[in-house]
């Protein structure tokens, strides 16, 4: 199944923003520098909804048969298929969630639909100043399954080996090499395909090269990255895994941190930015009051404040002022609720916005109130597993 | 002779009474009890699977939205998100939760631990006795509605293990006892597939494995962490004619089988239900966990209840009051006492579950039975080298 068969194009105005932030982080020439590397690799951004690929090397495109446009904006899962080992998929997912490196053999599929085994080696890249994960770099080394000697003439043989099912009638013992003239049907049925020592070294070397280019260019841009986390992530900074989870929620909402002075916004969904007309960097770190204005009812504001102090959920109808082109105001049916993390204590407040004019729209499927509460529920599930410190 | 067992009671409904008390309800509307007239398509949202489209978050939205509504209305016995939880340091990452309210006071009760199949008893609590407010929605998979229009409903569990804890009750008015059949398992599998979230798992407990209520139901909840069992390696044993791969769990404290693949959802469901039916007909207690958005099903075997009744379990373990049902067997442990939570370790979790697990010999016997029922060879592959760990932690 080719990924080009999937849903709508991702090229909205925010798409340009996404591309832009990549070059802002690393400076304008980063793409050319990365294009010069011979390896197959991708770079993903966990802070963009869907954790998409933001850069794919020519080597990757050649290996998979896709064009750059078909790959940028897609999640790495798009290259997996029906016979990809589920446990390996889980290993990668958990490495992302825990922000740590992983190296695993996995079956992927090209654009043509043909499967191939590769060694997938991924590392997180951290911001030097704030300790958060900026990107994940993933290198792909095809596994040939052929016998190889290591270069220094050591008597020990290094090899790649692949194991097929016994019931196919042929069986390869781990110490013999497998000539790779088997057809693709059989490739899919292999339980596992171990990479050779030299293939593992290749992947480590590729990862090192990419990281070194990123480090150098981030320095030029004055926003250094590195392969290790050099400082603890700040309290105003969410873990990349929490951000990835929140990115699945398509409605307008924000998370605020009641433990920080003036209860600032620490997360804002894309839909919130569209609704209010603000850019992300304009709202992060700000208290929500910037949405209120002259005609906003102060008694409503008072009611909200009381609920927050008592740690209770509430729903209010409040007049908000947007930053959209027409600078229009809108009636916001706002629902606020405290959200606890794994410690059992309140870590955030979630605010879910609903433009009042949308409330009355006949929804064939989900009542607007239910949809609003479903955002709260999804946030609770995401935050519940995040183990950050609370006040 | 009935074996006595100290089972720790949990309530799943606000209308659930003490099992030893007299049941006086069941008289129809006006008493706030679920009767056929209370469920109709308009009052309870009906959710149907869409065969062609990929509607990834719709079921999740309905379930979470309705659950949050009941949560804010105070229908749960406690706020589960206020219960501290942590990952126990170790190789597998067992998950522990400190929850003093979930399990009620321990008391002895007459409970048949020696029967996996027991007839439905209308005098005991069952799901026709829940309040309509505890129902969230009707769930119909890609299956034709029964002629008698027996609805399959999703209800809240008022003593949740985690946020979003629900009960899937197929054909609620048919009053089926807790036993697996092809149709019900397929429905449960559809729910997992439709939720399309690897952190939403569906579980089943047979009667001798601490199922709370003898009325056919499955459980499910959200937890955005991997379960230890999901990390366990497995060794393939066989493949059915429909392409379902069956593997044996390796290096995990509980013995069990992993079912995955199949040419369709139905094939996977049929393999597991055939195995389950065989087990329940042979009075062998089991649980299963539907994981990975319905792509992997863990079938687990245990003998804890019987061991406990025969006095073969240490009192330290009994004192933790952990009922090893499917969630515990998968590595998610709800602990009642603070000292157990503070002192939780991988060794303790491992040994508790090892007590639950079958012996290797017994497991082999049961496997033979299962494979016969499924209709494929149960011989393990000849190269019995354990699959070595393919994960390498790179430290650059």
PDB file of N, CA and C in Angstrom, chain A residues 82-83, chain B residues 186 189-190 193 240-245 259-272 294-297:
ATOM      1  N   UNK A  82       1.695  -4.803   6.425  1.00  0.00           N
ATOM      2  CA  UNK A  82       1.016  -5.892   7.142  1.00  0.00           C
ATOM      3  C   UNK A  82       1.949  -6.916   7.785  1.00  0.00           C
ATOM      4  N   UNK A  83       3.140  -7.121   7.187  1.00  0.00           N
ATOM      5  CA  UNK A  83       4.000  -8.146   7.760  1.00  0.00           C
ATOM      6  C   UNK A  83       5.112  -7.581   8.626  1.00  0.00           C
TER       7      UNK A  83
ATOM      8  N   UNK B 186     -15.494 -11.616  18.515  1.00  0.00           N
ATOM      9  CA  UNK B 186     -15.339 -10.791  17.319  1.00  0.00           C
ATOM     10  C   UNK B 186     -15.742  -9.351  17.612  1.00  0.00           C
ATOM     11  N   UNK B 189     -13.012  -7.703  19.565  1.00  0.00           N
ATOM     12  CA  UNK B 189     -11.870  -7.429  18.703  1.00  0.00           C
ATOM     13  C   UNK B 189     -12.151  -6.208  17.822  1.00  0.00           C
ATOM     14  N   UNK B 190     -13.373  -6.126  17.333  1.00  0.00           N
ATOM     15  CA  UNK B 190     -13.749  -4.961  16.529  1.00  0.00           C
ATOM     16  C   UNK B 190     -13.601  -3.674  17.309  1.00  0.00           C
ATOM     17  N   UNK B 193      -9.990  -2.733  17.383  1.00  0.00           N
ATOM     18  CA  UNK B 193      -9.551  -2.276  16.063  1.00  0.00           C
ATOM     19  C   UNK B 193     -10.080  -0.874  15.785  1.00  0.00           C
ATOM     20  N   UNK B 240      -1.939 -21.022  11.486  1.00  0.00           N
ATOM     21  CA  UNK B 240      -3.154 -21.711  11.047  1.00  0.00           C
ATOM     22  C   UNK B 240      -3.300 -21.565   9.535  1.00  0.00           C
ATOM     23  N   UNK B 241      -4.273 -22.264   8.987  1.00  0.00           N
ATOM     24  CA  UNK B 241      -4.507 -22.167   7.550  1.00  0.00           C
ATOM     25  C   UNK B 241      -4.930 -20.780   7.129  1.00  0.00           C
ATOM     26  N   UNK B 242      -5.492 -20.009   8.074  1.00  0.00           N
ATOM     27  CA  UNK B 242      -5.909 -18.655   7.742  1.00  0.00           C
ATOM     28  C   UNK B 242      -4.829 -17.634   8.029  1.00  0.00           C
ATOM     29  N   UNK B 243      -3.623 -18.109   8.250  1.00  0.00           N
ATOM     30  CA  UNK B 243      -2.515 -17.171   8.424  1.00  0.00           C
ATOM     31  C   UNK B 243      -2.355 -16.597   9.812  1.00  0.00           C
ATOM     32  N   UNK B 244      -3.032 -17.169  10.810  1.00  0.00           N
ATOM     33  CA  UNK B 244      -2.863 -16.669  12.177  1.00  0.00           C
ATOM     34  C   UNK B 244      -1.619 -17.311  12.770  1.00  0.00           C
ATOM     35  N   UNK B 245      -0.688 -16.471  13.227  1.00  0.00           N
ATOM     36  CA  UNK B 245       0.560 -16.980  13.804  1.00  0.00           C
ATOM     37  C   UNK B 245       0.388 -17.133  15.310  1.00  0.00           C
ATOM     38  N   UNK B 259      -1.363 -14.687  19.781  1.00  0.00           N
ATOM     39  CA  UNK B 259      -2.010 -14.871  18.477  1.00  0.00           C
ATOM     40  C   UNK B 259      -1.903 -13.567  17.710  1.00  0.00           C
ATOM     41  N   UNK B 260      -1.442 -13.634  16.474  1.00  0.00           N
ATOM     42  CA  UNK B 260      -1.401 -12.424  15.657  1.00  0.00           C
ATOM     43  C   UNK B 260      -1.514 -12.780  14.184  1.00  0.00           C
ATOM     44  N   UNK B 261      -1.817 -11.772  13.369  1.00  0.00           N
ATOM     45  CA  UNK B 261      -1.894 -11.985  11.926  1.00  0.00           C
ATOM     46  C   UNK B 261      -3.272 -12.461  11.512  1.00  0.00           C
ATOM     47  N   UNK B 262      -3.272 -13.335  10.516  1.00  0.00           N
ATOM     48  CA  UNK B 262      -4.552 -13.770   9.977  1.00  0.00           C
ATOM     49  C   UNK B 262      -4.883 -12.955   8.746  1.00  0.00           C
ATOM     50  N   UNK B 263      -5.619 -13.562   7.822  1.00  0.00           N
ATOM     51  CA  UNK B 263      -5.960 -12.850   6.598  1.00  0.00           C
ATOM     52  C   UNK B 263      -7.022 -11.800   6.848  1.00  0.00           C
ATOM     53  N   UNK B 264      -7.731 -11.910   7.953  1.00  0.00           N
ATOM     54  CA  UNK B 264      -8.736 -10.911   8.288  1.00  0.00           C
ATOM     55  C   UNK B 264      -8.906 -10.894   9.801  1.00  0.00           C
ATOM     56  N   UNK B 265      -9.621  -9.870  10.287  1.00  0.00           N
ATOM     57  CA  UNK B 265      -9.903  -9.779  11.728  1.00  0.00           C
ATOM     58  C   UNK B 265     -10.637 -11.038  12.174  1.00  0.00           C
ATOM     59  N   UNK B 266     -11.537 -11.503  11.329  1.00  0.00           N
ATOM     60  CA  UNK B 266     -12.356 -12.669  11.671  1.00  0.00           C
ATOM     61  C   UNK B 266     -11.479 -13.899  11.903  1.00  0.00           C
ATOM     62  N   UNK B 267     -10.453 -14.064  11.068  1.00  0.00           N
ATOM     63  CA  UNK B 267      -9.588 -15.236  11.215  1.00  0.00           C
ATOM     64  C   UNK B 267      -8.900 -15.240  12.575  1.00  0.00           C
ATOM     65  N   UNK B 268      -8.401 -14.071  12.973  1.00  0.00           N
ATOM     66  CA  UNK B 268      -7.718 -13.973  14.258  1.00  0.00           C
ATOM     67  C   UNK B 268      -8.714 -14.281  15.382  1.00  0.00           C
ATOM     68  N   UNK B 269      -9.906 -13.716  15.248  1.00  0.00           N
ATOM     69  CA  UNK B 269     -10.922 -13.906  16.273  1.00  0.00           C
ATOM     70  C   UNK B 269     -11.324 -15.369  16.384  1.00  0.00           C
ATOM     71  N   UNK B 270     -11.476 -16.040  15.249  1.00  0.00           N
ATOM     72  CA  UNK B 270     -11.887 -17.449  15.259  1.00  0.00           C
ATOM     73  C   UNK B 270     -10.833 -18.320  15.941  1.00  0.00           C
ATOM     74  N   UNK B 271      -9.560 -18.050  15.655  1.00  0.00           N
ATOM     75  CA  UNK B 271      -8.489 -18.848  16.272  1.00  0.00           C
ATOM     76  C   UNK B 271      -8.538 -18.721  17.789  1.00  0.00           C
ATOM     77  N   UNK B 272      -8.659 -17.483  18.269  1.00  0.00           N
ATOM     78  CA  UNK B 272      -8.663 -17.288  19.715  1.00  0.00           C
ATOM     79  C   UNK B 272      -9.937 -17.833  20.347  1.00  0.00           C
ATOM     80  N   UNK B 294      -5.864  -4.402  18.426  1.00  0.00           N
ATOM     81  CA  UNK B 294      -6.485  -5.610  17.904  1.00  0.00           C
ATOM     82  C   UNK B 294      -5.573  -6.444  17.017  1.00  0.00           C
ATOM     83  N   UNK B 295      -4.281  -6.126  16.974  1.00  0.00           N
ATOM     84  CA  UNK B 295      -3.386  -6.918  16.133  1.00  0.00           C
ATOM     85  C   UNK B 295      -2.725  -8.067  16.889  1.00  0.00           C
ATOM     86  N   UNK B 296      -2.675  -7.961  18.217  1.00  0.00           N
ATOM     87  CA  UNK B 296      -2.051  -9.040  18.982  1.00  0.00           C
ATOM     88  C   UNK B 296      -2.976  -9.437  20.128  1.00  0.00           C
ATOM     89  N   UNK B 297      -3.166 -10.734  20.303  1.00  0.00           N
ATOM     90  CA  UNK B 297      -3.993 -11.210  21.418  1.00  0.00           C
ATOM     91  C   UNK B 297      -3.166 -12.177  22.254  1.00  0.00           C
TER      92      UNK B 297
END
